[in-house]
Tab-separated table of C-alpha atoms in Angstrom:
chain	number	residue	atom	x	y	z
A	1	ILE	CA	-53.535	-3.089	7.724
A	2	SER	CA	-50.422	-2.199	5.782
A	3	GLY	CA	-47.549	0.212	6.216
A	4	LYS	CA	-44.268	0.618	8.061
A	5	ILE	CA	-43.574	0.787	11.776
A	6	GLY	CA	-39.959	1.419	12.686
A	7	GLY	CA	-37.938	-1.222	10.873
A	8	SER	CA	-40.937	-3.496	10.190
A	9	ILE	CA	-43.385	-3.774	7.299
A	10	LEU	CA	-47.051	-4.674	7.841
A	11	GLY	CA	-49.074	-6.215	5.038
A	12	THR	CA	-51.800	-8.635	4.048
A	13	SER	CA	-51.587	-11.678	1.789
A	14	ASN	CA	-53.934	-14.556	0.961
A	15	SER	CA	-52.690	-16.247	4.108
A	16	GLY	CA	-53.583	-13.312	6.332
A	17	SER	CA	-51.703	-10.409	7.849
A	18	TYR	CA	-47.941	-10.485	8.216
A	19	MET	CA	-45.065	-8.453	9.554
A	20	LYS	CA	-41.479	-8.654	8.341
A	21	GLN	CA	-38.265	-6.768	8.839
A	22	ASN	CA	-37.503	-4.088	6.292
A	23	SER	CA	-34.263	-4.732	4.401
A	24	TYR	CA	-31.991	-1.820	3.675
A	25	SER	CA	-29.603	-1.866	0.758
A	26	GLN	CA	-25.994	-1.516	1.733
A	27	GLN	CA	-23.984	1.161	-0.049
A	28	PRO	CA	-21.042	-0.609	-1.732
A	29	ASN	CA	-17.768	0.853	-0.595
A	30	THR	CA	-14.994	-1.045	-2.361
A	31	PRO	CA	-12.128	1.103	-3.689
A	32	ARG	CA	-13.276	0.641	-7.305
A	33	GLN	CA	-16.865	1.586	-6.469
A	34	SER	CA	-15.719	4.641	-4.535
A	35	ILE	CA	-13.632	5.797	-7.508
A	36	GLN	CA	-16.577	5.275	-9.860
A	37	ARG	CA	-18.925	7.271	-7.630
A	38	GLN	CA	-16.342	10.043	-7.523
A	39	LYS	CA	-16.165	10.089	-11.340
A	40	VAL	CA	-19.959	10.240	-11.647
A	41	GLY	CA	-20.030	13.086	-9.115
A	42	GLN	CA	-17.485	15.061	-11.139
A	43	ILE	CA	-19.462	14.650	-14.360
A	44	THR	CA	-22.691	15.616	-12.581
A	45	GLN	CA	-21.038	18.818	-11.358
A	46	LEU	CA	-20.040	19.642	-14.938
A	47	TRP	CA	-23.643	19.160	-16.102
A	48	ARG	CA	-24.800	21.659	-13.524
A	49	SER	CA	-22.391	24.215	-14.983
A	50	LEU	CA	-23.942	24.018	-18.463
A	51	SER	CA	-26.112	26.761	-19.898
A	52	SER	CA	-29.722	26.073	-20.880
A	53	ALA	CA	-28.691	26.179	-24.540
A	54	GLN	CA	-25.994	23.549	-23.973
A	55	ARG	CA	-28.406	21.272	-22.134
A	56	SER	CA	-30.953	21.631	-24.935
A	57	ALA	CA	-28.264	20.711	-27.463
A	58	TRP	CA	-27.462	17.534	-25.544
A	59	GLN	CA	-31.153	16.661	-25.440
A	60	SER	CA	-31.451	17.150	-29.204
A	61	GLU	CA	-28.495	14.845	-29.830
A	62	THR	CA	-30.010	11.852	-28.002
A	63	ILE	CA	-31.724	10.703	-31.221
A	64	ASN	CA	-28.302	9.535	-32.466
A	65	TYR	CA	-27.708	7.235	-29.490
A	66	PRO	CA	-30.418	4.559	-29.325
A	67	TYR	CA	-29.752	1.487	-27.214
A	68	THR	CA	-31.521	-1.752	-26.377
A	69	ASN	CA	-32.774	-2.058	-22.801
A	70	ARG	CA	-33.036	-5.216	-20.713
A	71	VAL	CA	-36.403	-6.216	-22.158
A	72	GLY	CA	-35.270	-5.755	-25.764
A	73	ASP	CA	-36.868	-2.375	-26.492
A	74	ILE	CA	-35.048	0.362	-28.422
A	75	VAL	CA	-34.909	3.394	-26.121
A	76	TYR	CA	-33.028	6.692	-25.852
A	77	TYR	CA	-31.108	8.538	-23.171
A	78	ASN	CA	-32.223	11.950	-22.011
A	79	GLY	CA	-29.744	14.820	-22.333
A	80	TYR	CA	-28.326	14.403	-18.826
A	81	GLN	CA	-27.892	10.651	-19.241
A	82	LEU	CA	-26.156	11.075	-22.596
A	83	PHE	CA	-23.794	13.690	-21.129
A	84	ASN	CA	-22.849	11.262	-18.351
A	85	TYR	CA	-22.611	8.239	-20.642
A	86	LEU	CA	-20.252	9.801	-23.178
A	87	ASN	CA	-18.113	11.669	-20.680
A	88	LEU	CA	-17.630	8.650	-18.425
A	89	ASN	CA	-16.471	6.666	-21.470
A	90	ARG	CA	-14.118	9.503	-22.361
A	91	GLN	CA	-12.800	9.613	-18.813
A	92	THR	CA	-12.079	5.866	-18.795
A	93	SER	CA	-10.144	6.283	-22.051
A	94	GLY	CA	-8.020	9.127	-20.663
A	95	LEU	CA	-9.886	11.861	-22.560
A	96	SER	CA	-11.072	15.127	-21.071
A	97	PRO	CA	-14.827	15.668	-20.621
A	98	VAL	CA	-16.673	17.693	-23.262
A	99	LEU	CA	-19.212	20.345	-22.299
A	100	SER	CA	-20.607	21.172	-25.737
A	101	VAL	CA	-22.304	18.260	-27.430
A	102	PRO	CA	-19.977	16.684	-30.043
A	103	THR	CA	-20.969	15.894	-33.610
A	104	PHE	CA	-21.955	12.240	-33.817
A	105	GLN	CA	-19.299	9.838	-35.076
A	106	ALA	CA	-19.778	6.085	-34.846
A	107	PRO	CA	-16.825	4.078	-33.507
A	108	VAL	CA	-15.505	1.149	-35.530
A	109	GLU	CA	-15.348	-2.298	-33.941
A	110	ALA	CA	-11.733	-3.445	-33.832
A	111	GLU	CA	-11.005	-7.161	-33.912
A	112	ILE	CA	-8.484	-9.580	-32.457
A	113	PHE	CA	-6.567	-11.252	-35.299
A	114	THR	CA	-4.499	-13.458	-33.007
A	115	PHE	CA	-4.433	-13.851	-29.222
A	116	ASN	CA	-1.579	-15.973	-27.903
A	117	VAL	CA	-1.129	-16.528	-24.177
A	118	THR	CA	1.613	-18.390	-22.338
A	119	GLU	CA	2.865	-18.192	-18.772
A	120	THR	CA	5.278	-15.448	-19.897
A	121	ASP	CA	3.436	-13.682	-22.763
A	122	PHE	CA	0.063	-12.018	-23.340
A	123	ASN	CA	0.214	-11.154	-27.048
A	124	ILE	CA	-2.690	-9.455	-28.822
A	125	ASN	CA	-2.633	-8.766	-32.550
A	126	TYR	CA	-5.475	-6.293	-33.231
A	127	ILE	CA	-6.837	-5.202	-36.617
A	128	ASN	CA	-9.559	-2.928	-38.068
A	129	LYS	CA	-9.022	-0.168	-35.505
A	130	SER	CA	-10.125	3.274	-36.705
A	131	ALA	CA	-7.495	6.003	-36.530
A	132	ASN	CA	-10.180	8.155	-34.845
A	133	ASP	CA	-10.801	5.666	-32.038
A	134	TYR	CA	-9.063	4.788	-28.802
A	135	LEU	CA	-8.856	1.057	-28.139
A	136	GLN	CA	-9.495	-0.310	-24.646
A	137	ILE	CA	-8.108	-3.781	-23.911
A	138	TRP	CA	-9.769	-5.670	-21.039
A	139	ALA	CA	-9.029	-9.097	-19.604
A	140	SER	CA	-10.411	-11.603	-17.145
A	141	PRO	CA	-8.673	-13.608	-14.428
A	142	ASN	CA	-7.368	-16.923	-15.752
A	143	LYS	CA	-9.560	-19.793	-14.640
A	144	LEU	CA	-10.339	-23.422	-15.333
A	145	SER	CA	-11.864	-23.765	-18.806
A	146	SER	CA	-15.201	-24.812	-17.293
A	147	LEU	CA	-15.588	-21.480	-15.468
A	148	GLN	CA	-17.012	-18.388	-17.182
A	149	PRO	CA	-15.800	-15.064	-15.724
A	150	LYS	CA	-18.353	-12.506	-14.590
A	151	ILE	CA	-18.444	-9.112	-16.303
A	152	SER	CA	-17.468	-7.523	-12.988
A	153	GLU	CA	-14.221	-9.538	-12.971
A	154	PHE	CA	-12.850	-7.970	-16.147
A	155	ARG	CA	-10.210	-5.261	-15.710
A	156	LEU	CA	-8.851	-2.631	-18.070
A	157	LEU	CA	-5.286	-3.573	-19.014
A	158	HIS	CA	-4.301	-0.933	-21.531
A	159	ILE	CA	-5.577	1.837	-23.817
A	160	ILE	CA	-4.141	2.362	-27.295
A	161	GLN	CA	-4.457	6.091	-27.942
A	162	ASP	CA	-2.508	6.503	-31.170
A	163	ALA	CA	-3.787	6.513	-34.748
A	164	SER	CA	-2.668	2.971	-35.520
A	165	THR	CA	-5.156	0.727	-37.304
A	166	SER	CA	-3.474	-2.561	-36.405
A	167	GLY	CA	-0.646	-3.769	-34.224
A	168	LEU	CA	0.870	-6.414	-31.978
A	169	ILE	CA	1.170	-5.714	-28.251
A	170	ASN	CA	2.410	-7.783	-25.311
A	171	LEU	CA	0.569	-6.950	-22.065
A	172	ILE	CA	2.085	-9.576	-19.776
A	173	SER	CA	3.386	-7.023	-17.255
A	174	GLN	CA	-0.001	-5.281	-17.039
A	175	TYR	CA	-1.773	-8.623	-16.654
A	176	ASP	CA	0.599	-9.855	-13.943
A	177	THR	CA	0.228	-6.600	-11.998
A	178	ILE	CA	-3.567	-6.888	-11.894
A	179	PHE	CA	-4.236	-10.633	-11.806
A	180	GLY	CA	-0.980	-12.377	-10.937
A	181	ASP	CA	0.646	-15.257	-12.775
A	182	LEU	CA	-0.867	-16.959	-15.794
A	183	ILE	CA	-1.249	-20.696	-15.188
A	184	SER	CA	-0.776	-23.192	-18.006
A	185	GLY	CA	-3.997	-25.029	-18.875
A	186	ASN	CA	-6.283	-22.263	-17.579
A	187	THR	CA	-8.446	-20.124	-19.853
A	188	VAL	CA	-8.312	-16.344	-20.110
A	189	PHE	CA	-10.684	-13.950	-21.881
A	190	CYS	CA	-9.634	-10.783	-23.693
A	191	CYS	CA	-12.070	-8.066	-24.790
A	192	LEU	CA	-11.643	-5.054	-27.051
A	193	LYS	CA	-13.773	-1.928	-26.878
A	194	SER	CA	-13.310	0.928	-29.344
A	195	VAL	CA	-14.182	4.435	-28.133
A	196	ASN	CA	-14.555	7.302	-30.583
A	197	ALA	CA	-12.097	9.990	-29.493
A	198	SER	CA	-14.413	12.840	-30.540
A	199	THR	CA	-17.623	11.725	-28.853
A	200	GLY	CA	-16.858	9.007	-26.310
A	201	GLN	CA	-19.284	6.614	-27.987
A	202	PRO	CA	-18.068	2.993	-27.477
A	203	THR	CA	-18.624	-0.207	-29.383
A	204	ALA	CA	-19.805	-3.355	-27.673
A	205	PHE	CA	-17.106	-5.653	-26.306
A	206	TYR	CA	-15.382	-7.834	-28.891
A	207	GLU	CA	-14.576	-10.970	-26.881
A	208	PHE	CA	-11.969	-13.644	-27.485
A	209	ARG	CA	-10.759	-16.521	-25.307
A	210	ASN	CA	-7.738	-18.788	-25.316
A	211	THR	CA	-6.070	-21.470	-23.267
A	212	ILE	CA	-2.743	-20.641	-21.626
A	213	VAL	CA	0.136	-22.822	-22.883
């Protein structure tokens, strides 16, 4: 016998029949998750407003956006997924959503030339930024050097939206507002992500770490 009765699941294994309580996933409801769900809902509403021709154009463009899935296969978005993917990246960068599919432009991976962190400074010297890209700067909490931050712990500190290709920026006030004081001897991670301003296509994170002095 197998199936569900109320909140219980009936089944059979090599050891015989069993019954266990069904587990229900809890809907996360932190402020950040609520904001993200709201953003996704807004983009979904925009997709529903598209004409059939616009949706077909998005579907045709997916060939330009391959990605590697969790098992290492090269796969492609469908039109709806690509619309969400690019527009959510645009939204995070402070850009307006696009309804008509943009012409593909690959972003350029910017790099950190120097990253100097003290208890009173958070200086990033970036290079190789494309004038057509916005540059997102993310950071982790500062921790003991033996501790690796989780991806979910990184926060967006600043977005460079001008046409500069290199520059030096001090983000100590932004860091302090989000994470609190920097502690000498701890380690902090900084990540750059370039986002093409025409499409919303991002690069992978360029990660750098340093010890606070």
